């Protein structure tokens, strides 16, 4: 495995983890998460906004 591909994979993994933290934080405080964070997690922003939370 090349160094750049390993670095690239680690970077993508950290981006996904960051998106997960951002989405969790937004939902915990009752806010709509940023669409790009939702898409990074494979969640359609339109479908997410249709979820009714208590």
PDB file of C-alpha atoms in Angstrom:
ATOM      1  CA  UNK A   1       0.000   0.000   0.000  1.00  0.00           C
ATOM      2  CA  UNK A   2       1.308   3.422  -0.884  1.00  0.00           C
ATOM      3  CA  UNK A   3       1.759   6.112   1.698  1.00  0.00           C
ATOM      4  CA  UNK A   4      -0.630   8.476  -0.095  1.00  0.00           C
ATOM      5  CA  UNK A   5      -3.433   5.931  -0.244  1.00  0.00           C
ATOM      6  CA  UNK A   6      -3.030   5.145   3.457  1.00  0.00           C
ATOM      7  CA  UNK A   7      -3.019   8.835   4.322  1.00  0.00           C
ATOM      8  CA  UNK A   8      -6.019   9.400   2.089  1.00  0.00           C
ATOM      9  CA  UNK A   9      -7.981   6.581   3.735  1.00  0.00           C
ATOM     10  CA  UNK A  10      -7.178   7.858   7.208  1.00  0.00           C
ATOM     11  CA  UNK A  11      -8.264  11.351   6.160  1.00  0.00           C
ATOM     12  CA  UNK A  12     -11.579  10.076   4.786  1.00  0.00           C
ATOM     13  CA  UNK A  13     -12.156   8.068   7.957  1.00  0.00           C
ATOM     14  CA  UNK A  14     -11.556  11.147  10.105  1.00  0.00           C
ATOM     15  CA  UNK A  15     -13.926  13.176   7.921  1.00  0.00           C
ATOM     16  CA  UNK A  16     -16.689  10.591   8.361  1.00  0.00           C
ATOM     17  CA  UNK A  17     -16.073  10.486  12.112  1.00  0.00           C
ATOM     18  CA  UNK A  18     -16.224  14.286  12.251  1.00  0.00           C
ATOM     19  CA  UNK A  19     -19.500  14.274  10.340  1.00  0.00           C
ATOM     20  CA  UNK A  20     -20.931  11.703  12.747  1.00  0.00           C
ATOM     21  CA  UNK A  21     -19.984  13.859  15.720  1.00  0.00           C
ATOM     22  CA  UNK A  22     -21.452  16.976  14.079  1.00  0.00           C
ATOM     23  CA  UNK A  23     -24.746  15.252  13.235  1.00  0.00           C
ATOM     24  CA  UNK A  24     -25.038  13.767  16.718  1.00  0.00           C
ATOM     25  CA  UNK A  25     -24.345  17.131  18.309  1.00  0.00           C
ATOM     26  CA  UNK A  26     -26.874  18.943  16.132  1.00  0.00           C
ATOM     27  CA  UNK A  27     -29.619  16.425  16.813  1.00  0.00           C
ATOM     28  CA  UNK A  28     -28.894  16.411  20.519  1.00  0.00           C
ATOM     29  CA  UNK A  29     -29.392  20.177  20.678  1.00  0.00           C
ATOM     30  CA  UNK A  30     -32.506  20.043  18.499  1.00  0.00           C
ATOM     31  CA  UNK A  31     -30.970  21.540  15.351  1.00  0.00           C
ATOM     32  CA  UNK A  32     -30.980  20.348  11.757  1.00  0.00           C
ATOM     33  CA  UNK A  33     -27.557  18.912  10.855  1.00  0.00           C
ATOM     34  CA  UNK A  34     -25.670  20.335   7.895  1.00  0.00           C
ATOM     35  CA  UNK A  35     -26.603  18.560   4.659  1.00  0.00           C
ATOM     36  CA  UNK A  36     -22.987  17.796   3.719  1.00  0.00           C
ATOM     37  CA  UNK A  37     -22.447  15.999   7.039  1.00  0.00           C
ATOM     38  CA  UNK A  38     -25.565  13.915   6.475  1.00  0.00           C
ATOM     39  CA  UNK A  39     -24.485  13.031   2.933  1.00  0.00           C
ATOM     40  CA  UNK A  40     -21.031  12.007   4.213  1.00  0.00           C
ATOM     41  CA  UNK A  41     -22.820   9.457   6.402  1.00  0.00           C
ATOM     42  CA  UNK A  42     -25.003   8.217   3.552  1.00  0.00           C
ATOM     43  CA  UNK A  43     -28.156   9.890   4.868  1.00  0.00           C
ATOM     44  CA  UNK A  44     -30.421  11.842   2.510  1.00  0.00           C
ATOM     45  CA  UNK A  45     -30.982  15.314   4.031  1.00  0.00           C
ATOM     46  CA  UNK A  46     -34.611  15.395   2.818  1.00  0.00           C
ATOM     47  CA  UNK A  47     -35.379  12.073   4.476  1.00  0.00           C
ATOM     48  CA  UNK A  48     -33.647  13.144   7.688  1.00  0.00           C
ATOM     49  CA  UNK A  49     -35.683  16.340   7.897  1.00  0.00           C
ATOM     50  CA  UNK A  50     -38.901  14.339   7.559  1.00  0.00           C
ATOM     51  CA  UNK A  51     -38.164  12.444  10.784  1.00  0.00           C
ATOM     52  CA  UNK A  52     -40.289  13.712  13.670  1.00  0.00           C
ATOM     53  CA  UNK A  53     -38.278  13.856  16.852  1.00  0.00           C
ATOM     54  CA  UNK A  54     -39.686  14.457  20.343  1.00  0.00           C
TER      55      UNK A  54
END
